[in-house]
Short mmCIF file of C-alpha atoms and ligand atoms in Angstrom, two decimals:
data_model
loop_
_atom_site.label_atom_id
_atom_site.label_comp_id
_atom_site.label_asym_id
_atom_site.label_seq_id
_atom_site.Cartn_x
_atom_site.Cartn_y
_atom_site.Cartn_z
CA MET I 1 0.83 -32.17 -0.95
CA MET I 2 3.08 -30.82 1.76
CA GLY I 3 6.82 -30.24 1.38
CA SER I 4 8.92 -30.29 -1.77
CA ASN I 5 11.68 -32.48 -3.20
CA ASP I 6 13.10 -29.67 -5.34
CA PHE I 7 14.80 -27.27 -2.90
CA TYR I 8 16.22 -27.72 0.61
CA PRO I 9 16.55 -31.03 2.52
CA GLU I 10 14.35 -29.86 5.41
CA GLU I 11 11.35 -29.64 3.05
CA GLN I 12 11.68 -33.27 1.96
CA PRO I 13 9.96 -35.54 1.32
CA ALA I 14 6.92 -34.12 -0.43
CA HIS I 15 4.04 -36.09 1.03
CA ARG I 16 0.28 -36.09 1.26
CA VAL I 17 -1.54 -34.96 4.40
CA THR I 18 -5.12 -33.95 5.12
CA VAL I 19 -6.34 -31.15 7.35
CA ASP I 20 -9.80 -30.36 8.66
CA GLY I 21 -11.45 -27.10 7.68
CA PHE I 22 -10.37 -23.92 9.44
CA TRP I 23 -10.53 -20.15 9.18
CA ILE I 24 -7.29 -18.22 8.82
CA ASP I 25 -6.47 -14.51 9.03
CA GLU I 26 -6.33 -12.87 5.60
CA HIS I 27 -3.04 -11.21 6.44
CA PRO I 28 -0.35 -11.27 9.12
CA VAL I 29 -1.29 -9.55 12.40
CA THR I 30 -0.54 -5.84 11.97
CA ASN I 31 0.98 -3.32 14.34
CA ALA I 32 -2.44 -1.68 14.76
CA GLU I 33 -3.99 -5.02 15.73
CA PHE I 34 -1.18 -5.86 18.11
CA ARG I 35 -1.47 -2.43 19.72
CA ARG I 36 -5.16 -3.10 20.40
CA PHE I 37 -4.17 -6.31 22.21
CA VAL I 38 -1.49 -4.57 24.28
CA LYS I 39 -3.86 -1.72 25.19
CA ALA I 40 -6.56 -4.16 26.25
CA THR I 41 -4.33 -6.47 28.30
CA GLY I 42 -1.18 -4.57 29.30
CA TYR I 43 0.78 -7.42 27.74
CA VAL I 44 4.58 -7.03 27.76
CA THR I 45 6.46 -8.87 25.01
CA VAL I 46 9.53 -10.98 25.67
CA ALA I 47 11.79 -8.49 23.83
CA GLU I 48 10.85 -5.84 26.41
CA LEU I 49 12.08 -7.99 29.31
CA PRO I 50 15.71 -8.72 30.24
CA PRO I 51 16.84 -12.19 29.15
CA THR I 52 17.02 -14.72 32.01
CA PRO I 53 20.68 -15.16 33.11
CA ALA I 54 20.15 -18.92 33.61
CA ASP I 55 19.39 -19.24 29.90
CA TYR I 56 22.71 -17.59 28.98
CA PRO I 57 25.23 -18.96 31.50
CA GLU I 58 28.19 -17.65 29.47
CA ALA I 59 26.95 -14.05 29.35
CA ASP I 60 27.81 -11.24 31.76
CA PRO I 61 24.43 -10.69 33.50
CA SER I 62 24.85 -6.89 33.30
CA LEU I 63 24.88 -7.20 29.49
CA LEU I 64 21.58 -9.10 29.34
CA LEU I 65 19.51 -6.14 28.24
CA PRO I 66 16.02 -6.31 26.75
CA GLY I 67 16.21 -6.10 22.99
CA SER I 68 15.70 -7.88 19.71
CA LEU I 69 17.49 -8.80 16.49
CA VAL I 70 17.41 -6.06 13.85
CA PHE I 71 18.57 -6.55 10.27
CA GLN I 72 21.47 -4.30 9.27
CA GLN I 73 22.16 -3.92 5.58
CA THR I 74 25.90 -4.22 4.90
CA ARG I 75 27.98 -1.82 2.78
CA GLY I 76 29.22 -4.54 0.51
CA PRO I 77 29.28 -8.31 0.04
CA VAL I 78 30.03 -10.35 3.18
CA PRO I 79 30.46 -14.10 3.79
CA LEU I 80 26.97 -15.60 3.77
CA ASP I 81 27.77 -18.36 6.24
CA ASP I 82 27.58 -16.14 9.35
CA TYR I 83 24.27 -14.43 10.05
CA ARG I 84 25.99 -12.12 12.54
CA ASN I 85 27.24 -10.19 9.52
CA TRP I 86 23.75 -8.72 9.09
CA TRP I 87 21.86 -9.33 12.34
CA ALA I 88 22.49 -7.10 15.35
CA TYR I 89 21.05 -7.56 18.82
CA VAL I 90 19.76 -4.04 19.47
CA PRO I 91 18.99 -3.20 23.11
CA GLY I 92 15.62 -1.47 23.32
CA ALA I 93 14.33 -2.83 20.00
CA CYS I 94 10.82 -4.23 20.34
CA TRP I 95 7.53 -4.28 18.45
CA PHE I 96 6.80 -0.57 18.89
CA ARG I 97 10.47 0.48 18.45
CA PRO I 98 11.38 -1.75 15.52
CA GLU I 99 14.87 -0.32 14.97
CA GLY I 100 15.53 0.37 18.65
CA PRO I 101 15.41 3.58 20.71
CA GLY I 102 14.31 6.57 18.64
CA SER I 103 12.35 4.48 16.12
CA ASN I 104 8.56 4.18 16.12
CA LEU I 105 5.60 2.84 14.16
CA HIS I 106 4.60 6.06 12.38
CA GLY I 107 3.23 5.08 9.00
CA ARG I 108 3.58 1.40 9.82
CA GLU I 109 0.15 0.73 11.38
CA ARG I 110 -0.69 -1.69 8.56
CA HIS I 111 2.71 -3.39 8.52
CA PRO I 112 2.96 -6.83 10.14
CA VAL I 113 3.98 -6.69 13.79
CA VAL I 114 7.56 -7.94 14.24
CA HIS I 115 9.90 -8.58 17.20
CA VAL I 116 7.38 -11.06 18.57
CA CYS I 117 8.62 -14.42 19.80
CA TYR I 118 6.52 -17.56 19.94
CA GLU I 119 4.86 -16.94 23.29
CA ASP I 120 3.94 -13.37 22.27
CA ALA I 121 2.20 -14.74 19.18
CA GLU I 122 0.46 -17.35 21.29
CA ALA I 123 -0.67 -14.74 23.84
CA PHE I 124 -2.18 -12.59 21.09
CA SER I 125 -3.96 -15.55 19.52
CA ARG I 126 -5.47 -16.59 22.87
CA TRP I 127 -6.73 -13.03 23.44
CA ALA I 128 -8.25 -13.00 19.96
CA ASN I 129 -9.93 -16.34 20.70
CA LYS I 130 -7.90 -17.95 17.95
CA GLU I 131 -4.88 -20.24 17.72
CA LEU I 132 -1.63 -20.48 15.84
CA PRO I 133 -1.72 -22.76 12.81
CA THR I 134 0.14 -26.04 12.58
CA GLU I 135 2.67 -26.20 9.78
CA ALA I 136 0.30 -28.39 7.74
CA GLU I 137 -2.56 -25.91 8.14
CA TRP I 138 -0.33 -22.97 7.27
CA GLU I 139 1.08 -24.67 4.19
CA PHE I 140 -2.35 -25.82 3.01
CA ALA I 141 -3.56 -22.21 3.29
CA ALA I 142 -0.45 -20.80 1.57
CA ARG I 143 -0.88 -23.07 -1.44
CA GLY I 144 -4.23 -21.48 -2.20
CA GLY I 145 -5.54 -24.64 -3.85
CA LEU I 146 -2.63 -25.11 -6.25
CA GLU I 147 -1.33 -28.67 -5.98
CA GLY I 148 2.46 -28.84 -5.81
CA ALA I 149 3.12 -25.35 -7.25
CA THR I 150 6.45 -23.73 -6.37
CA PHE I 151 4.94 -20.41 -5.26
CA ALA I 152 1.62 -19.44 -3.70
CA TRP I 153 0.47 -18.19 -7.12
CA GLY I 154 1.98 -20.76 -9.52
CA ASP I 155 5.37 -21.88 -10.80
CA GLU I 156 6.67 -18.60 -12.16
CA PHE I 157 8.24 -16.11 -9.73
CA ALA I 158 7.07 -12.94 -11.49
CA PRO I 159 4.36 -13.79 -14.03
CA ARG I 160 4.45 -11.28 -16.92
CA GLY I 161 6.93 -9.29 -14.84
CA ARG I 162 4.51 -8.74 -11.96
CA MET I 163 5.99 -8.98 -8.46
CA MET I 164 3.75 -11.19 -6.33
CA ALA I 165 5.34 -10.87 -2.87
CA ASN I 166 7.70 -8.77 -0.80
CA THR I 167 11.06 -10.54 -1.06
CA TRP I 168 14.61 -9.25 -1.70
CA GLN I 169 15.82 -8.41 -5.19
CA GLY I 170 19.55 -7.90 -5.67
CA GLU I 171 22.52 -9.34 -3.83
CA PHE I 172 21.76 -10.06 -0.17
CA PRO I 173 22.66 -8.53 2.29
CA TRP I 174 24.12 -5.38 0.76
CA GLN I 175 22.26 -4.54 -2.46
CA ASN I 176 18.52 -4.12 -2.05
CA LEU I 177 17.08 -3.14 -5.43
CA GLY I 178 13.53 -2.89 -4.10
CA THR I 179 12.03 -3.88 -7.47
CA ASP I 180 8.89 -4.94 -5.59
CA GLY I 181 8.56 -1.44 -4.07
CA TYR I 182 9.69 -2.28 -0.54
CA GLU I 183 13.11 -2.61 1.08
CA ARG I 184 11.82 -3.72 4.47
CA THR I 185 8.37 -4.83 5.63
CA SER I 186 5.40 -3.68 3.57
CA PRO I 187 1.82 -2.83 4.52
CA VAL I 188 -0.26 -6.02 4.37
CA CYS I 189 -2.36 -6.70 1.25
CA LYS I 190 -0.13 -4.77 -1.19
CA PHE I 191 0.49 -7.85 -3.32
CA PRO I 192 -2.15 -10.04 -4.98
CA PRO I 193 -3.90 -12.60 -2.74
CA ASN I 194 -3.53 -16.33 -3.40
CA GLY I 195 -6.34 -18.58 -4.54
CA TYR I 196 -7.90 -18.60 -1.07
CA GLY I 197 -7.87 -14.80 -0.84
CA LEU I 198 -4.91 -14.75 1.55
CA PHE I 199 -2.29 -11.99 1.46
CA ASP I 200 1.43 -12.04 2.25
CA MET I 201 1.62 -15.77 2.98
CA VAL I 202 4.87 -15.72 1.05
CA GLY I 203 7.35 -12.95 1.83
CA ASN I 204 6.98 -9.80 3.93
CA VAL I 205 7.49 -11.57 7.29
CA TRP I 206 8.11 -15.17 8.31
CA GLU I 207 5.19 -16.57 10.31
CA TRP I 208 5.24 -18.71 13.45
CA THR I 209 3.51 -22.09 13.43
CA SER I 210 2.86 -24.35 16.41
CA ASP I 211 4.92 -27.34 15.21
CA TYR I 212 8.34 -28.10 16.63
CA PHE I 213 11.01 -28.09 13.98
CA THR I 214 12.33 -31.34 12.55
CA PRO I 215 15.24 -31.38 10.09
CA ARG I 216 13.08 -33.31 7.61
CA HIS I 217 9.43 -34.23 7.22
CA THR I 218 8.65 -37.65 8.57
CA GLU I 219 7.82 -40.18 5.91
CA PRO I 220 4.25 -41.47 6.39
CA ASP I 221 4.39 -45.21 7.12
CA GLY I 222 3.23 -46.84 3.95
CA ALA I 223 0.88 -45.80 1.20
CA CYS I 224 -2.16 -46.64 3.29
CA CYS I 225 -1.79 -43.85 5.80
CA THR I 226 -2.26 -40.20 4.97
CA PRO I 227 -1.54 -38.22 8.15
CA HIS I 228 -4.63 -36.33 9.29
CA ASN I 229 -4.07 -32.94 10.96
CA PRO I 230 -0.41 -33.80 11.58
CA ARG I 231 1.42 -31.85 14.25
CA VAL I 232 4.84 -32.12 15.81
CA THR I 233 4.40 -31.81 19.56
CA THR I 234 7.74 -33.11 20.82
CA VAL I 235 10.84 -30.97 21.11
CA GLN I 236 13.67 -31.99 18.80
CA PRO I 237 17.27 -31.78 20.00
CA ALA I 238 19.06 -28.51 19.21
CA PRO I 239 21.22 -28.63 16.09
CA VAL I 240 24.21 -26.78 17.54
CA ALA I 241 24.78 -27.68 21.19
CA GLY I 242 26.59 -25.03 23.19
CA GLU I 243 25.59 -22.03 21.05
CA PRO I 244 23.71 -19.23 22.80
CA GLY I 245 20.05 -20.17 22.83
CA ALA I 246 20.76 -23.79 21.85
CA SER I 247 18.83 -24.94 24.90
CA PHE I 248 15.63 -23.40 23.54
CA PRO I 249 13.22 -25.53 21.57
CA ARG I 250 12.63 -24.53 17.96
CA ARG I 251 9.30 -24.10 16.22
CA VAL I 252 8.67 -23.98 12.50
CA ILE I 253 8.41 -20.60 10.78
CA LYS I 254 6.97 -20.44 7.27
CA GLY I 255 6.76 -18.36 4.12
CA GLY I 256 10.06 -16.49 3.99
CA SER I 257 10.39 -12.75 4.33
CA HIS I 258 11.47 -9.48 2.73
CA LEU I 259 15.04 -10.67 3.37
CA CYS I 260 14.85 -13.82 1.23
CA ALA I 261 17.00 -13.36 -1.86
CA PRO I 262 17.90 -15.66 -4.74
CA ASN I 263 21.63 -15.57 -3.84
CA TYR I 264 20.99 -16.57 -0.24
CA CYS I 265 17.64 -18.05 0.67
CA LEU I 266 15.00 -19.39 -1.73
CA ARG I 267 12.42 -19.74 1.00
CA TYR I 268 9.67 -17.51 -0.38
CA ARG I 269 7.56 -20.60 -1.09
CA PRO I 270 4.77 -22.48 0.71
CA ALA I 271 6.90 -25.61 1.22
CA ALA I 272 9.85 -23.73 2.69
CA ARG I 273 10.44 -23.97 6.41
CA GLN I 274 12.94 -23.00 9.01
CA GLY I 275 13.38 -23.75 12.71
CA GLU I 276 13.46 -20.75 15.02
CA THR I 277 14.18 -20.81 18.74
CA ILE I 278 10.99 -19.90 20.56
CA GLU I 279 12.64 -17.05 22.52
CA THR I 280 13.90 -15.36 19.38
CA SER I 281 12.34 -12.17 18.07
CA THR I 282 13.54 -10.37 14.96
CA SER I 283 12.60 -7.62 12.53
CA HIS I 284 11.43 -10.19 9.98
CA ILE I 285 9.23 -12.65 11.92
CA GLY I 286 5.52 -12.14 12.58
CA PHE I 287 2.48 -14.42 12.64
CA ARG I 288 -1.17 -14.90 11.78
CA CYS I 289 -3.90 -16.86 13.54
CA ILE I 290 -6.50 -19.44 12.69
CA ARG I 291 -9.79 -20.62 14.11
CA ARG I 292 -10.54 -24.28 13.67
CA SER I 293 -14.00 -25.20 12.46
CA GLY I 294 -16.50 -26.02 15.13
CA GLU I 295 -14.95 -23.38 17.38
CA GLY I 296 -17.60 -20.70 17.07
CA GLU I 297 -16.90 -18.89 13.81
CA PRO I 298 -20.16 -18.06 12.03
CA GLY I 299 -20.58 -20.16 8.87
CA GLU I 300 -21.52 -18.90 5.42
CA1 CA J 1 11.28 -6.16 -1.08
CA1 CA J 2 4.51 -14.08 5.20
CU1 CU J 3 14.91 -16.49 3.74
#
């Protein structure tokens, strides 16, 4: 079962799909792994390059500096309807300078790489001889074999008081209680794996998938047809025409992040989904890769 009828409209309707077998990374791609890719290829991420003036016709070209969106905790409660209250475009922020100039990855080798946009994730996956998962593949993996459960581990958020993922406890975006031990990203594999042995599917960082975002799941036509390896390969129109970046297609990101909090965003669940413009990089989006069966992975 993919999707859910119990939370946000974009997850509806819950519906049955089937996917072929595949291999998936146990954890999100880490900074150490991404560094190996960059060293081997000289790859430069999108956040390190100046934005293209044609994509931002309203902007003063001299202000189009390379950079990325960095979360800024606020001093007190702020209106939750404007993400600019807690996201800042920081010139110079990129995967190896996660908070901008002066920051670095010391002690964060095992944290998920962040500040990677869709094409960066795709470039890594190609180099690794893998691919990015479709939303259906990602969600199947995240569920860990539990049919229709709310979380990747069952229906209870913190069974017997045990924190199962890196999310946000307290009032977003100003009070971060860190009950789970981490206020920002965490090293991978610090929380229990799901039923398929996969870590950090829920929480820590959002993860790119290859599907274009749709505001709802499409209803399968009739009871006879269970979609097989469904994928959304056509760009959907932007939700807010005229906003910066509205001309960019959106792909689906999955799993929620360390910034998902009960008072703001209940998206730390396998069914949850969000559309993200493909040129966007942030301090809370990463990715993991898959290899589809029959593509050269040794069997058991
Ligand atoms: Ca946390
Ligand atoms: Ca995740
Ligand atoms: Cu969230």
